[in-house]
Coordinates of C-alpha atoms and ligand atoms in Angstrom, one line a residue:
M130 CA -12.5 47.2 67.4
A131 CA -11.3 50.7 67.9
P132 CA -13.1 53.3 65.8
Q133 CA -11.5 54.3 62.5
K134 CA -9.6 57.6 62.9
L135 CA -10.6 60.1 60.2
I136 CA -9.8 63.6 59.0
I137 CA -12.4 65.1 56.6
D138 CA -11.1 67.9 54.4
T139 CA -14.2 69.9 53.4
D140 CA -15.9 72.9 51.8
P141 CA -19.3 72.9 53.6
G142 CA -21.5 72.9 51.5
V143 CA -24.8 71.0 52.0
D144 CA -23.6 67.4 51.2
D145 CA -20.4 68.1 53.1
A146 CA -22.7 68.8 56.2
M147 CA -24.4 65.5 55.6
A148 CA -21.0 63.7 55.5
I149 CA -19.7 65.5 58.6
L150 CA -22.8 64.9 60.7
F151 CA -22.7 61.3 59.6
A152 CA -19.1 60.9 60.7
C153 CA -19.8 62.6 64.1
A154 CA -22.7 60.3 64.7
H155 CA -21.3 56.9 63.6
P156 CA -19.8 54.9 66.5
E157 CA -17.2 53.2 64.3
L158 CA -15.6 56.5 63.3
E159 CA -13.4 58.8 65.3
L160 CA -13.3 62.2 63.6
V161 CA -10.0 63.6 64.7
G162 CA -10.2 66.8 62.8
L163 CA -11.8 68.8 60.0
T164 CA -9.7 70.8 57.6
S165 CA -11.4 73.5 55.5
I166 CA -10.9 74.4 51.9
F167 CA -12.4 76.8 49.4
G168 CA -14.8 75.3 46.8
N169 CA -18.5 75.4 47.4
V170 CA -17.8 78.6 49.4
T171 CA -14.8 80.7 50.3
V172 CA -12.4 79.2 52.8
D173 CA -13.4 81.5 55.7
V174 CA -17.1 80.5 55.2
A175 CA -16.0 76.8 55.0
T176 CA -14.1 77.2 58.3
R177 CA -17.1 78.9 59.9
N178 CA -19.5 76.3 58.7
A179 CA -17.3 73.4 59.8
L180 CA -17.1 74.9 63.3
V181 CA -20.9 75.3 63.3
L182 CA -21.3 71.6 62.4
T183 CA -19.0 70.4 65.2
E184 CA -21.0 72.5 67.6
L185 CA -24.3 71.1 66.4
A186 CA -22.9 67.6 66.8
K187 CA -21.6 68.6 70.3
T188 CA -18.1 67.5 69.6
N189 CA -14.9 69.5 70.2
V190 CA -13.1 68.2 67.1
P191 CA -10.5 70.7 65.9
V192 CA -11.1 72.7 62.7
A193 CA -7.9 73.8 60.8
E194 CA -8.3 76.4 58.1
G195 CA -6.8 75.5 54.7
A196 CA -6.0 77.0 51.3
A197 CA -8.0 80.1 50.0
G198 CA -7.4 79.2 46.4
P199 CA -5.9 76.7 43.9
L200 CA -2.2 75.9 43.5
V201 CA -1.8 77.3 40.0
Q202 CA -4.9 78.3 38.1
T203 CA -7.1 81.4 38.6
P204 CA -9.8 80.7 41.2
R205 CA -13.1 79.5 39.9
P206 CA -16.3 81.0 41.2
V207 CA -17.8 79.4 44.4
A208 CA -20.9 77.2 43.9
A209 CA -23.5 79.6 45.4
E210 CA -26.2 78.4 42.9
V211 CA -25.8 74.8 44.3
H212 CA -25.2 75.3 48.0
G213 CA -26.4 78.9 48.6
A214 CA -24.4 82.0 49.2
E215 CA -23.3 81.0 52.7
G216 CA -23.1 77.2 52.0
F217 CA -26.1 76.1 53.9
G218 CA -28.8 76.7 51.3
H219 CA -31.2 79.5 52.3
V220 CA -30.2 79.4 56.0
P221 CA -28.5 82.7 57.0
P222 CA -25.0 82.6 58.4
I223 CA -24.6 81.1 61.9
T224 CA -21.8 82.4 64.1
P225 CA -19.9 79.6 65.9
V226 CA -18.8 79.9 69.5
G227 CA -15.4 78.3 68.9
T228 CA -12.4 79.3 66.8
P229 CA -10.2 77.4 64.4
D230 CA -7.1 75.5 65.4
G231 CA -4.0 77.7 65.1
R232 CA -2.4 75.4 62.5
S233 CA -2.9 75.5 58.8
A234 CA -4.8 72.5 57.3
A235 CA -1.6 71.2 55.8
E236 CA 0.3 71.5 59.1
F237 CA -2.6 69.8 61.0
I238 CA -2.8 66.9 58.5
C239 CA 1.0 66.4 58.7
D240 CA 1.0 66.6 62.5
M241 CA -1.9 64.1 63.0
V242 CA -0.7 61.6 60.4
S243 CA 2.8 61.6 61.9
A244 CA 1.4 61.2 65.4
H245 CA -0.7 58.2 64.4
P246 CA 1.2 56.4 61.7
G247 CA -0.9 53.8 59.8
E248 CA -4.0 54.8 61.6
I249 CA -5.6 57.8 59.8
V250 CA -7.8 57.8 56.8
L251 CA -7.9 61.1 55.0
C252 CA -11.2 61.9 53.3
P253 CA -11.1 65.0 51.1
I254 CA -14.6 66.0 50.0
G255 CA -13.6 69.3 48.4
P256 CA -10.7 70.5 46.1
L257 CA -7.5 68.7 46.8
T258 CA -5.2 71.7 47.5
N259 CA -4.7 71.0 51.2
L260 CA -3.7 67.4 50.5
A261 CA -1.2 68.6 47.8
D262 CA 0.2 71.2 50.3
A263 CA 0.5 68.6 53.0
L264 CA 2.4 66.3 50.7
K265 CA 4.7 69.1 49.7
R266 CA 5.3 70.0 53.4
D267 CA 6.1 66.4 54.4
P268 CA 6.2 63.8 51.6
A269 CA 6.7 61.1 54.3
I270 CA 3.0 61.3 55.2
A271 CA 2.3 59.3 52.0
S272 CA 3.7 56.2 53.7
K273 CA 2.1 57.0 57.1
V274 CA -1.6 57.5 56.2
K275 CA -3.7 54.4 56.4
S276 CA -5.5 55.4 53.2
V277 CA -7.0 58.3 51.3
T278 CA -10.7 58.3 50.1
V279 CA -11.4 61.1 47.7
M280 CA -14.8 62.3 46.8
G281 CA -14.1 63.6 43.3
G282 CA -13.5 62.9 39.7
S283 CA -15.4 61.1 37.1
V284 CA -13.7 58.6 34.9
W285 CA -16.6 57.3 32.9
A286 CA -19.7 59.4 33.9
G287 CA -18.9 62.9 32.5
G288 CA -18.7 66.0 34.6
N289 CA -20.9 68.2 36.7
A290 CA -19.0 71.5 36.8
T291 CA -18.4 71.2 33.0
P292 CA -19.3 68.4 30.6
H293 CA -15.8 66.9 31.3
A294 CA -15.0 67.7 34.9
E295 CA -16.3 67.0 38.4
A296 CA -16.4 70.1 40.6
N297 CA -13.8 69.2 43.2
I298 CA -11.2 68.4 40.6
W299 CA -12.2 71.3 38.4
Q300 CA -11.5 73.7 41.3
D301 CA -7.9 72.7 41.5
P302 CA -6.7 70.2 38.8
H303 CA -3.0 70.7 39.6
A304 CA -3.5 69.7 43.2
A305 CA -5.5 66.6 42.1
E306 CA -2.7 65.7 39.7
D307 CA -0.2 65.9 42.6
V308 CA -2.4 63.8 44.9
F309 CA -3.1 61.1 42.2
A310 CA 0.6 60.9 41.3
A311 CA 1.8 60.3 44.9
S312 CA 2.4 56.8 46.3
W313 CA -0.3 56.4 48.8
P314 CA -3.4 54.1 48.8
I315 CA -6.3 56.1 47.2
T316 CA -9.9 55.2 46.6
L317 CA -11.8 57.4 44.2
V318 CA -15.5 57.8 44.9
G319 CA -16.5 60.0 42.0
L320 CA -19.6 60.7 40.0
D321 CA -19.3 57.2 38.5
V322 CA -20.9 56.0 41.7
T323 CA -22.3 59.1 43.5
H324 CA -24.7 59.8 40.6
D325 CA -26.4 56.5 41.6
V326 CA -26.9 57.5 45.2
I327 CA -30.0 59.7 45.4
C328 CA -32.1 60.7 48.4
T329 CA -35.4 62.4 47.9
N330 CA -36.9 65.4 49.7
A331 CA -39.5 63.0 51.2
Q332 CA -36.7 60.9 52.8
F333 CA -35.2 64.0 54.3
A334 CA -38.6 65.1 55.6
D335 CA -39.0 61.8 57.4
L336 CA -35.4 62.1 58.7
A337 CA -36.3 65.5 60.2
K338 CA -39.3 63.9 62.0
A339 CA -37.1 61.0 63.3
A340 CA -34.2 63.2 64.3
P341 CA -35.2 66.8 64.8
T342 CA -31.7 68.1 65.6
H343 CA -29.4 66.6 63.1
G344 CA -32.0 65.4 60.5
G345 CA -34.0 68.6 61.0
F346 CA -30.9 70.8 60.3
L347 CA -30.0 68.7 57.2
N348 CA -33.5 68.9 55.9
E349 CA -33.6 72.6 56.3
I350 CA -30.3 73.4 54.6
S351 CA -31.1 70.8 51.8
Q352 CA -34.2 72.5 50.5
F353 CA -32.1 74.9 48.3
Y354 CA -29.9 72.0 47.2
F355 CA -33.1 69.9 46.3
R356 CA -34.4 72.8 44.1
F357 CA -31.0 73.0 42.4
H358 CA -31.2 69.3 41.5
D359 CA -34.8 69.7 40.4
E360 CA -33.9 72.4 38.0
A361 CA -30.6 70.9 36.8
N362 CA -31.4 67.2 36.9
G363 CA -35.2 66.9 37.1
F364 CA -35.7 65.3 40.5
L365 CA -36.6 66.8 43.9
G366 CA -33.8 65.3 46.0
C367 CA -30.0 65.2 45.7
Y368 CA -27.0 63.2 44.9
M369 CA -25.3 62.0 48.1
H370 CA -21.7 62.7 46.9
D371 CA -19.8 63.5 50.1
P372 CA -21.6 61.1 52.5
S373 CA -21.1 58.3 50.0
A374 CA -17.3 58.8 50.3
V375 CA -17.4 58.6 54.1
I376 CA -19.6 55.5 54.0
S377 CA -17.3 53.8 51.6
I378 CA -14.6 53.8 54.3
L379 CA -16.8 51.9 56.7
H380 CA -18.5 49.7 54.0
P381 CA -16.2 49.0 51.1
E382 CA -18.3 45.9 50.4
L383 CA -21.0 48.3 49.0
F384 CA -18.7 49.6 46.3
T385 CA -17.0 47.8 43.4
S386 CA -13.8 49.2 42.1
T387 CA -11.0 48.5 39.6
Q388 CA -7.4 49.7 39.8
H389 CA -6.1 52.3 37.4
P390 CA -3.5 55.0 37.3
V391 CA -5.4 58.3 37.0
K392 CA -4.3 61.6 35.5
V393 CA -5.9 65.0 35.4
V394 CA -6.3 67.3 32.4
L395 CA -4.7 70.6 33.7
E396 CA -5.8 73.2 31.2
G397 CA -8.1 74.0 28.3
E398 CA -11.7 73.1 27.7
E399 CA -11.3 69.7 29.4
A400 CA -9.5 71.1 32.5
G401 CA -10.3 69.0 35.6
R402 CA -11.2 65.8 33.6
T403 CA -9.9 62.6 35.2
L404 CA -8.6 60.0 32.8
I405 CA -7.1 56.6 33.0
S406 CA -3.4 57.1 32.4
E407 CA -1.1 54.9 30.3
E408 CA 1.9 56.0 32.3
S409 CA 3.3 52.8 33.7
R410 CA 5.2 54.4 36.6
R411 CA 2.1 56.2 38.0
P412 CA 0.6 54.3 41.0
A413 CA -2.8 52.6 40.4
I414 CA -5.7 53.8 42.5
D415 CA -9.0 52.1 43.3
V416 CA -11.6 53.7 41.1
C417 CA -15.2 52.9 42.2
H418 CA -17.5 52.1 39.3
A419 CA -20.5 50.5 40.9
V420 CA -22.4 50.9 44.2
D421 CA -25.2 49.3 46.2
A422 CA -27.0 52.7 46.4
E423 CA -29.8 51.4 48.6
G424 CA -27.3 50.0 51.1
V425 CA -25.5 53.4 51.3
K426 CA -28.7 55.3 51.7
Q427 CA -30.0 53.1 54.5
I428 CA -26.7 53.4 56.4
F429 CA -26.8 57.2 56.1
L430 CA -30.5 57.6 57.0
S431 CA -30.4 55.1 60.0
T432 CA -27.2 56.7 61.4
I433 CA -28.6 60.2 61.3
A434 CA -31.9 59.0 62.6
A435 CA -30.2 57.5 65.6
A436 CA -28.3 60.7 66.2
G437 CA -31.5 62.5 67.1
Ligands
RIB557 O1 -19.1 67.1 42.6 C1 -19.6 66.9 43.9 C2 -18.7 67.6 44.9 O2 -18.7 69.0 44.6 C3 -19.1 67.5 46.4 O3 -18.0 67.5 47.2 C4 -20.0 68.7 46.6 O4 -19.9 69.2 47.9 C5 -19.5 69.7 45.5 O5 -18.6 70.6 46.0
CA558 CA1 -17.8 69.0 49.1

């Protein structure tokens, strides 16, 4: 079978780097592009880091720069305390050789989806602004994508950016609301499942030995991220948010979901909260609520180990 065409919309970001290197390494995925977005870092840093990752993976996948801020609300601070000031933990900025694609992220998404109708999975692992912009630019893409797998939200598990909101949705609730209200097939891989998928610092140390280039880089940039989890959550390791979303595309059998229309709280103390909606006209989306965490981790670790 031909590999699955994939666009990752991303704010790298330590776990974004894990997801991107996984996608580059897996033979059943064809990464056709990365689109950058503000979130963990500013958008220019996200673009730079995305280029660095494509160069580390030795692929010439295009990187298109996306939105610098949310649709409506005042921008929230970047997540320097989680991912480091430059997005790769304590690692100083790396200058890529390549430059971004000339198109905006929204333009790139519309072009690629229209050129390959029914073939592309969109996987946003940052705030959903670029997807909302792409929908606005060409609403017909909703019927041309194969599916959309979102890392974001938390229907039952509570938040991580606030007690109510998951970080990607909190960064741009209005964009998430537009994306969840559109008629396209969405799977939500939120904190309801990603909080079950935890890798330890020891597993990354082993990965660095097995695969010095890719595993070694991920182990290095993750040290800061592990310390954040140690202080915030009491374990020296990390939640595998973004790689879990990418793995769910290849291995839906590892995830259990139920269909619900989902809406987003736009303002106030609960801004960014994702709720099951009673609105009957809103399309239902697949909300993941259980995961075979061991299966997801083994696929991640073995794929990166094989990448070298
Ligand atoms: O809540 C987890 C998400 O927020 C991930 O995409 C991670 O990269 C962070 O930005
Ligand atoms: Ca992310």
